[in-house]
Tab-separated table of C-alpha atoms and ligand atoms in Angstrom:
chain	number	residue	atom	x	y	z
N	134	MET	CA	107.201	156.202	101.453
N	135	ASN	CA	103.905	156.448	103.278
N	136	LEU	CA	102.910	153.065	103.306
N	137	ASP	CA	99.237	153.795	104.469
N	138	GLU	CA	98.368	155.466	101.196
N	139	TYR	CA	98.738	151.772	99.504
N	140	ARG	CA	95.483	150.355	99.796
N	141	GLY	CA	93.567	147.675	97.584
N	142	VAL	CA	94.641	143.835	95.906
N	143	TRP	CA	95.360	143.673	92.290
N	144	VAL	CA	95.531	140.868	90.156
N	145	PHE	CA	97.218	141.184	86.532
N	146	ASN	CA	94.634	139.684	84.404
N	147	GLU	CA	96.756	138.614	81.211
N	148	GLN	CA	94.951	138.035	78.100
N	149	ARG	CA	96.036	136.574	74.736
N	150	ASP	CA	94.221	137.346	71.455
N	151	GLY	CA	91.536	138.648	73.544
N	152	GLU	CA	91.000	135.546	75.889
N	153	LEU	CA	91.764	135.713	78.994
N	154	VAL	CA	94.593	133.371	80.628
N	155	ASP	CA	93.014	131.012	83.421
N	156	VAL	CA	96.070	131.667	86.043
N	157	GLY	CA	94.467	135.634	86.265
N	158	LEU	CA	91.077	134.237	87.476
N	159	GLU	CA	92.673	131.524	89.884
N	160	LEU	CA	94.577	134.487	91.319
N	161	LEU	CA	90.978	136.291	91.349
N	162	GLY	CA	90.137	133.991	93.897
N	163	ALA	CA	93.411	133.819	96.348
N	164	GLY	CA	93.270	137.858	95.929
N	165	ARG	CA	89.427	137.809	97.144
N	166	GLU	CA	90.825	136.269	100.294
N	167	LEU	CA	93.270	138.597	101.222
N	168	ALA	CA	91.394	141.583	100.199
N	169	ASP	CA	88.452	140.320	102.241
N	170	LYS	CA	90.682	139.582	105.173
N	171	LEU	CA	92.745	143.278	104.802
N	172	GLU	CA	88.768	144.487	104.051
N	173	THR	CA	89.842	146.156	101.301
N	174	GLU	CA	88.811	146.071	97.410
N	175	LEU	CA	89.822	143.462	94.959
N	176	CYS	CA	90.727	145.062	91.265
N	177	GLY	CA	91.824	143.291	88.152
N	178	VAL	CA	94.297	144.868	85.607
N	179	LEU	CA	93.561	144.261	81.702
N	180	ILE	CA	96.046	145.670	79.397
N	181	GLY	CA	95.420	145.185	75.524
N	182	HIS	CA	93.331	146.192	72.518
N	183	ASN	CA	89.581	145.674	72.255
N	184	VAL	CA	89.820	143.720	75.484
N	185	LYS	CA	86.892	146.042	77.551
N	186	ASP	CA	84.406	143.246	77.176
N	187	LEU	CA	86.812	140.908	79.269
N	188	ALA	CA	86.010	143.269	82.168
N	189	ALA	CA	82.551	141.343	82.817
N	190	GLU	CA	84.361	137.980	83.494
N	191	LEU	CA	86.773	139.494	85.875
N	192	PHE	CA	83.740	140.802	88.179
N	193	GLU	CA	82.034	137.529	87.528
N	194	HIS	CA	85.338	136.052	89.197
N	195	GLY	CA	85.165	138.339	92.086
N	196	ALA	CA	86.818	141.433	91.058
N	197	ASP	CA	85.280	144.876	92.450
N	198	LYS	CA	87.159	147.302	89.832
N	199	VAL	CA	89.008	146.681	86.750
N	200	TYR	CA	91.717	149.028	85.670
N	201	LEU	CA	91.761	148.882	81.702
N	202	ILE	CA	94.514	150.262	79.166
N	203	ASP	CA	92.667	149.607	76.058
N	204	ASP	CA	95.107	150.621	73.030
N	205	PRO	CA	96.551	149.356	69.769
N	206	ILE	CA	99.829	149.762	71.252
N	207	THR	CA	99.066	147.252	73.946
N	208	GLU	CA	97.752	144.855	71.421
N	209	GLN	CA	100.320	142.204	71.722
N	210	TYR	CA	102.802	141.664	75.248
N	211	ARG	CA	105.836	143.993	75.050
N	212	THR	CA	107.996	144.310	78.340
N	213	GLU	CA	108.328	148.659	77.415
N	214	THR	CA	104.466	149.286	77.004
N	215	TYR	CA	103.087	146.779	79.572
N	216	MET	CA	105.509	148.103	82.055
N	217	LYS	CA	104.503	151.499	81.335
N	218	ALA	CA	100.851	150.863	81.580
N	219	ALA	CA	100.948	148.834	84.707
N	220	GLY	CA	103.625	151.081	86.515
N	221	ASP	CA	101.755	154.167	85.826
N	222	LEU	CA	98.446	152.615	87.202
N	223	VAL	CA	100.284	151.801	90.194
N	224	ARG	CA	102.313	154.980	90.603
N	225	LYS	CA	98.574	156.618	90.738
N	226	TYR	CA	96.300	154.283	92.313
N	227	LYS	CA	98.724	152.842	94.754
N	228	PRO	CA	97.847	149.223	95.466
N	229	GLU	CA	98.627	147.613	98.959
N	230	ILE	CA	99.576	144.223	96.860
N	231	PHE	CA	99.825	143.006	93.463
N	232	LEU	CA	99.971	139.569	91.934
N	233	TYR	CA	100.929	138.126	88.760
N	234	GLY	CA	100.492	134.837	87.100
N	235	ALA	CA	103.770	133.115	86.690
N	236	THR	CA	103.636	132.640	83.104
N	237	SER	CA	106.401	133.877	80.748
N	238	ASN	CA	104.592	137.485	80.345
N	239	GLY	CA	103.677	137.777	83.817
N	240	LYS	CA	107.094	136.811	85.361
N	241	ASP	CA	108.900	139.414	82.767
N	242	LEU	CA	106.092	142.018	83.632
N	243	ALA	CA	106.395	141.791	87.352
N	244	SER	CA	109.991	141.775	87.601
N	245	ALA	CA	109.954	144.928	85.292
N	246	VAL	CA	107.254	146.670	87.419
N	247	ALA	CA	109.408	145.820	90.488
N	248	THR	CA	112.457	147.812	89.153
N	249	GLU	CA	109.842	150.670	87.498
N	250	VAL	CA	108.207	151.233	90.776
N	251	MET	CA	111.042	150.048	93.133
N	252	THR	CA	109.579	147.375	95.103
N	253	GLY	CA	110.053	143.657	96.196
N	254	LEU	CA	108.976	140.941	94.343
N	255	THR	CA	108.425	137.177	95.419
N	256	ALA	CA	108.986	134.851	92.530
N	257	ASP	CA	107.002	131.403	91.931
N	258	THR	CA	104.988	131.580	95.171
N	259	THR	CA	102.753	128.521	96.223
N	260	LEU	CA	100.863	129.902	99.417
N	261	LEU	CA	99.733	133.652	100.144
N	262	ASP	CA	98.453	135.088	103.264
N	263	VAL	CA	98.437	138.200	105.288
N	264	ASN	CA	99.293	139.100	108.505
N	265	VAL	CA	96.267	141.917	109.133
N	266	GLU	CA	97.110	143.337	112.123
N	267	LYS	CA	100.664	144.485	110.139
N	268	ARG	CA	98.902	144.493	106.856
N	269	LEU	CA	102.112	142.198	105.531
N	270	PHE	CA	101.671	140.050	102.700
N	271	GLU	CA	102.995	136.780	103.506
N	272	ALA	CA	104.308	135.015	100.010
N	273	SER	CA	105.697	131.437	100.629
N	274	ARG	CA	107.917	129.378	98.330
N	275	PRO	CA	110.229	126.420	98.477
N	276	ALA	CA	113.422	127.674	98.915
N	277	PHE	CA	117.105	126.023	99.582
N	278	GLY	CA	116.634	123.493	97.036
N	279	GLY	CA	112.859	123.038	98.219
N	280	ASN	CA	114.003	121.764	101.683
N	281	ILE	CA	111.866	124.550	103.416
N	282	MET	CA	109.148	126.696	102.658
N	283	ALA	CA	110.156	130.338	102.970
N	284	THR	CA	107.865	133.113	103.905
N	285	ILE	CA	108.828	136.330	102.450
N	286	LEU	CA	107.555	139.561	103.253
N	287	CYS	CA	108.157	143.288	101.567
N	288	LYS	CA	107.919	145.868	105.037
N	289	LYS	CA	109.383	148.785	103.261
N	290	HIS	CA	107.923	148.868	99.754
N	291	ARG	CA	104.668	149.024	98.403
N	292	PRO	CA	103.356	147.392	96.395
N	293	GLN	CA	103.774	143.880	97.737
N	294	MET	CA	104.072	141.930	94.547
N	295	ALA	CA	104.703	137.963	93.758
N	296	THR	CA	104.179	135.676	91.005
N	297	VAL	CA	102.127	132.450	91.206
N	298	ARG	CA	102.236	129.704	89.349
N	299	PRO	CA	99.301	128.536	87.028
N	300	LYS	CA	97.099	125.695	88.900
N	301	VAL	CA	98.201	126.426	92.029
N	302	MET	CA	95.239	128.276	93.086
N	303	LYS	CA	91.467	127.322	92.402
N	304	LYS	CA	89.581	129.281	90.015
N	305	PRO	CA	86.304	130.995	92.215
N	306	GLU	CA	83.211	129.875	91.272
N	307	ARG	CA	81.656	132.105	88.642
N	308	GLN	CA	78.980	134.573	89.744
N	309	PRO	CA	77.022	135.433	86.834
N	310	GLY	CA	75.622	138.719	86.913
N	311	ARG	CA	77.918	140.272	89.410
N	312	THR	CA	79.256	143.576	88.439
N	313	GLY	CA	81.816	146.307	89.201
N	314	GLU	CA	83.281	149.461	88.212
N	315	VAL	CA	85.857	149.916	85.179
N	316	ILE	CA	88.327	152.489	85.310
N	317	GLU	CA	89.807	153.297	82.124
N	318	GLU	CA	93.357	154.973	81.445
N	319	THR	CA	95.439	155.809	78.500
N	320	ILE	CA	99.000	155.104	77.919
N	321	SER	CA	101.212	158.107	76.945
N	322	MET	CA	103.458	156.012	74.394
N	323	ARG	CA	103.692	156.061	70.835
N	324	GLU	CA	104.551	153.086	68.715
N	325	GLU	CA	107.507	155.610	67.150
N	326	ASP	CA	108.998	155.721	70.628
N	327	LEU	CA	109.290	151.892	71.183
N	328	ARG	CA	112.688	150.184	70.799
N	329	THR	CA	110.865	146.747	70.154
N	330	LYS	CA	108.544	146.318	66.971
N	331	ILE	CA	106.581	143.006	66.503
N	332	ILE	CA	107.094	141.590	62.901
N	333	ASP	CA	105.484	138.480	63.045
N	334	ILE	CA	103.815	136.120	65.841
N	335	VAL	CA	104.950	132.508	64.949
N	336	ARG	CA	102.817	129.954	67.325
N	337	ASP	CA	104.593	126.730	68.406
N	338	THR	CA	102.113	123.921	67.349
N	339	LYS	CA	104.205	121.086	68.580
N	340	LYS	CA	101.641	118.807	70.835
N	341	GLY	CA	103.532	118.115	74.175
N	342	VAL	CA	102.425	116.589	77.334
N	343	ASN	CA	99.874	118.663	78.682
N	344	LEU	CA	100.242	117.523	82.360
N	345	GLU	CA	98.387	120.996	83.712
N	346	GLU	CA	95.059	120.083	81.811
N	347	ALA	CA	94.988	116.391	82.890
N	348	ASP	CA	92.451	114.691	84.790
N	349	ILE	CA	94.339	111.497	85.699
N	350	ILE	CA	98.280	111.241	85.777
N	351	VAL	CA	99.965	108.320	86.454
N	352	ALA	CA	103.649	109.236	87.408
N	353	ALA	CA	106.684	107.021	87.223
N	354	GLY	CA	109.542	107.820	89.967
N	355	LYS	CA	112.751	106.247	90.206
N	356	GLY	CA	111.675	102.824	91.523
N	357	VAL	CA	110.600	102.001	87.960
N	358	LYS	CA	114.357	101.502	87.294
N	359	ASP	CA	114.364	101.884	83.466
N	360	GLU	CA	112.059	102.096	80.376
N	361	LYS	CA	111.019	98.467	81.129
N	362	GLY	CA	109.525	99.619	84.298
N	363	PHE	CA	108.129	102.673	82.884
N	364	LYS	CA	106.193	100.788	80.347
N	365	LEU	CA	103.905	99.434	83.326
N	366	VAL	CA	103.256	103.200	84.247
N	367	GLU	CA	102.594	103.710	80.378
N	368	ASP	CA	100.582	100.588	80.224
N	369	LEU	CA	98.103	101.762	83.342
N	370	ALA	CA	97.946	105.140	81.780
N	371	THR	CA	96.403	104.033	78.454
N	372	VAL	CA	94.067	102.239	80.154
N	373	LEU	CA	92.672	104.531	82.036
N	374	ASN	CA	93.095	107.490	79.392
N	375	ALA	CA	95.599	109.406	81.576
N	376	THR	CA	98.760	111.450	81.004
N	377	VAL	CA	101.928	110.026	81.954
N	378	GLY	CA	103.992	111.878	84.753
N	379	ALA	CA	107.235	111.666	86.192
N	380	SER	CA	109.886	112.601	88.926
N	381	ARG	CA	113.019	114.495	88.120
N	382	ASP	CA	114.975	111.691	88.813
N	383	VAL	CA	113.372	109.730	86.016
N	384	VAL	CA	113.714	112.484	83.578
N	385	GLU	CA	117.669	112.846	84.330
N	386	ALA	CA	118.118	109.204	83.895
N	387	GLY	CA	116.757	109.958	80.337
N	388	ILE	CA	113.860	107.580	80.609
N	389	CYS	CA	111.536	109.867	79.711
N	390	GLY	CA	111.544	113.559	78.398
N	391	HIS	CA	111.527	116.789	80.485
N	392	ASP	CA	107.806	117.561	79.259
N	393	HIS	CA	106.696	114.721	81.697
N	394	GLN	CA	108.565	116.134	84.844
N	395	VAL	CA	106.333	117.244	87.837
N	396	GLY	CA	107.200	119.266	90.747
N	397	GLN	CA	109.395	122.512	91.606
N	398	THR	CA	111.347	122.477	88.197
N	399	GLY	CA	108.657	120.554	86.342
N	400	ALA	CA	104.694	121.359	86.009
N	401	THR	CA	102.449	122.103	88.867
N	402	VAL	CA	99.287	119.551	88.464
N	403	THR	CA	95.993	119.449	89.914
N	404	PRO	CA	94.529	115.920	88.467
N	405	LYS	CA	91.440	114.227	89.925
N	406	LEU	CA	93.728	111.265	90.136
N	407	TYR	CA	97.286	111.142	90.414
N	408	ILE	CA	99.075	107.685	91.040
N	409	ALA	CA	102.868	107.832	92.036
N	410	ALA	CA	104.536	104.729	91.536
N	411	GLY	CA	107.883	104.220	92.780
N	412	ILE	CA	108.040	107.906	93.908
N	413	SER	CA	109.752	108.770	97.204
N	414	GLY	CA	107.979	111.818	98.063
N	415	ALA	CA	110.713	114.287	98.057
N	416	ILE	CA	109.486	118.236	98.926
N	417	GLN	CA	110.322	119.123	95.329
N	418	HIS	CA	107.914	116.727	94.200
N	419	ILE	CA	105.217	117.161	96.353
N	420	VAL	CA	104.953	120.923	95.753
N	421	GLY	CA	104.162	120.312	92.191
N	422	MET	CA	100.942	117.621	92.714
N	423	GLN	CA	100.060	117.791	96.389
N	424	ASN	CA	96.753	119.744	95.376
N	425	SER	CA	95.359	116.745	93.427
N	426	GLU	CA	92.328	115.904	94.324
N	427	MET	CA	93.130	112.128	95.174
N	428	ILE	CA	96.613	110.606	95.520
N	429	ILE	CA	97.360	106.913	95.329
N	430	ALA	CA	100.982	105.886	96.187
N	431	ILE	CA	102.641	102.616	95.395
N	432	ASN	CA	106.134	102.259	96.928
N	433	ASN	CA	107.680	99.160	98.634
N	434	ASP	CA	108.903	101.117	101.404
N	435	PRO	CA	106.339	101.681	104.082
N	436	ASP	CA	108.065	104.818	105.522
N	437	ALA	CA	108.049	106.214	102.371
N	438	ALA	CA	107.286	110.227	102.624
N	439	ILE	CA	104.989	109.895	99.654
N	440	PHE	CA	102.446	108.199	102.004
N	441	ASN	CA	102.433	111.420	104.174
N	442	THR	CA	100.656	113.242	100.976
N	443	ALA	CA	98.917	110.286	99.544
N	444	HIS	CA	95.165	109.367	100.400
N	445	TYR	CA	95.682	106.260	99.617
N	446	GLY	CA	99.024	104.182	99.952
N	447	ILE	CA	99.679	100.668	98.528
N	448	VAL	CA	102.799	99.477	99.907
N	449	GLY	CA	104.132	96.831	97.574
N	450	ASP	CA	106.663	96.311	94.404
N	451	LEU	CA	105.222	98.273	91.382
N	452	PHE	CA	106.442	95.463	89.054
N	453	GLU	CA	103.629	93.470	90.741
N	454	VAL	CA	101.277	95.964	91.538
N	455	LEU	CA	100.930	98.131	88.353
N	456	PRO	CA	100.124	95.201	85.813
N	457	LEU	CA	97.395	93.905	88.727
N	458	LEU	CA	95.919	97.590	88.407
N	459	THR	CA	96.027	97.600	84.749
N	460	GLU	CA	94.445	94.039	84.295
N	461	GLU	CA	91.848	95.109	86.770
N	462	PHE	CA	90.781	98.487	85.456
N	463	LYS	CA	90.703	96.888	81.925
N	464	LYS	CA	88.008	94.749	82.941
N	465	ALA	CA	85.775	97.016	84.904
N	466	LEU	CA	86.182	99.524	82.277
N	467	GLN	CA	85.388	96.770	79.549
N	468	GLU	CA	82.200	95.565	81.787
N	469	GLU	CA	80.935	99.082	82.098
N	470	THR	CA	81.092	99.580	78.097
N	471	GLU	CA	79.239	95.885	77.476
N	472	GLU	CA	76.795	97.045	79.776
N	473	GLY	CA	75.993	99.900	77.304
N	474	GLY	CA	77.110	102.656	79.840
N	475	VAL	CA	80.084	105.663	78.857
N	476	PRO	CA	83.266	104.328	80.801
N	477	SER	CA	83.603	106.584	83.766
N	478	HIS	CA	86.725	107.765	83.046
N	479	ALA	CA	85.826	109.144	79.741
Q	765	LIG	P1	113.810	108.093	94.643
Q	765	LIG	O1	113.943	109.447	95.853
Q	765	LIG	O2	115.036	107.820	94.732
Q	765	LIG	O3	112.783	107.310	95.174
Q	765	LIG	C1	112.458	106.195	94.523
Q	765	LIG	C2	111.279	105.407	95.005
Q	765	LIG	O4	110.834	104.224	94.914
Q	765	LIG	C3	111.648	105.141	96.633
Q	765	LIG	O5	110.893	105.576	97.759
Q	765	LIG	C4	111.800	103.342	96.654
Q	765	LIG	O6	111.492	103.168	98.140
Q	765	LIG	C5	111.044	103.215	95.617
Q	765	LIG	N1	111.108	101.976	94.837
Q	765	LIG	C6	111.937	101.504	94.584
Q	765	LIG	N2	111.694	100.341	93.981
Q	765	LIG	C7	110.614	100.051	93.865
Q	765	LIG	C8	109.640	99.034	93.638
Q	765	LIG	N3	110.077	97.896	93.143
Q	765	LIG	N4	108.332	99.077	93.894
Q	765	LIG	C9	107.675	100.318	94.431
Q	765	LIG	N5	108.477	101.397	95.080
Q	765	LIG	C10	110.149	101.064	94.518
Q	765	LIG	N6	112.262	116.145	91.575
Q	765	LIG	C11	111.195	115.863	90.907
Q	765	LIG	O7	110.605	114.830	91.090
Q	765	LIG	N7	110.393	117.260	90.630
Q	765	LIG	C12	111.074	118.376	90.553
Q	765	LIG	O8	110.444	119.197	89.733
Q	765	LIG	C13	112.287	118.421	91.283
Q	765	LIG	N8	112.907	119.646	91.347
Q	765	LIG	C14	114.278	119.867	91.950
Q	765	LIG	C15	114.648	120.796	92.017
Q	765	LIG	C16	115.729	121.307	92.893
Q	765	LIG	C17	116.376	122.556	93.054
Q	765	LIG	C18	116.304	119.959	93.728
Q	765	LIG	C19	117.398	120.026	94.545
Q	765	LIG	C20	115.666	118.876	93.535
Q	765	LIG	C21	114.464	118.833	92.496
Q	765	LIG	N9	114.082	117.665	92.484
Q	765	LIG	C22	112.723	117.368	91.814
Q	765	LIG	C23	114.764	116.041	93.030
Q	765	LIG	C24	114.218	115.453	94.142
Q	765	LIG	O9	114.682	116.159	95.511
Q	765	LIG	C25	114.323	114.357	94.357
Q	765	LIG	O10	115.761	113.626	94.172
Q	765	LIG	C26	113.356	113.362	93.330
Q	765	LIG	O11	112.113	113.831	93.311
Q	765	LIG	C27	113.567	111.833	93.847
Q	765	LIG	O12	112.579	111.181	92.540
Q	765	LIG	P2	112.349	109.849	92.865
Q	765	LIG	O13	111.177	109.828	93.987
Q	765	LIG	O14	111.563	108.937	91.542
Q	765	LIG	O15	113.409	108.685	93.488
């Protein structure tokens, strides 16, 4: 394999029902940085049906080119068709780096393309960089149960590929009017050749905990001890109009459901405010919340690791601190409303 034939940073811009999935736009931001360091172009990959118009959004988020496959056969995601579409593009245009969002479809496609074009893939990365001199992509992720960060290289094959969790990278600022080149290709597959048929699409309408979109999270750690302690976290969350998060130990103790879990095997969150109550700060928890804009930790152990990540720390007993905070916020927000203003957290 002649590695020098491979140039350009690509991002799979997943769309569902004609709407771009946010993580693809986030990856255009990260991809732009890599492409600039390597002095190469940033390209979006758009596959679907009647999706050509979405290319404009990709340009405005930093793409120089968009590779487009627009065909009824790719209207809905199927491994067979998307693997063929993306694999053909890779073989023809030879990208150096190819990034995918770690959504169910993104993860499925990335692993399928890796086997199709015989290259490596680093899954669930949280940090991306590049060694410019060697043109080596450095994809880092927690390893060995999250106790270390491992940087994984793909030295002998191209493209160098990674999936990245949603919300880990920041969406770049939109540059209205920015344009680029659309390169349209066709897919040489017919519906009759496919082993998978889509009979119906059933949407899950269950309203779960949406940690990823939350602006404020109050999270409970094992320090809450039981449901009674957890209730204090819920009380503060109610006053702040916040979402309740939890460490894995709280979930495993059966105090709340897994949909509240933040961390390596839970949600990755980026709220404006993250209040961690009785959480020790294990790396597996930290990787899920460290990009929060402001982190406040409450812990009765002044040496707890969480204080290394927190912007503000309260050393104290959460059974005393949480009710005080709830009371004070309630008063402050009430005063704001009485003065005729809109509560600032609304
Ligand atoms: P603890 O570590 O027990 O900490 C409790 C804290 O509460 C202590 O710091 C203590 O000082 C404090 N405390 C106690 N009483 C009080 C009080 N009255 N007032 C104030 N503070 C008090 N963990 C996650 O959270 N998310 C994950 O996604 C995740 N994934 C994992 C994946 C793998 C493969 C592995 C191996 C582990 C994973 N873990 C995850 C578990 C992780 O390693 C820790 O065990 C877990 O985060 C610890 O939870 P905790 O901080 O609530 O509990």
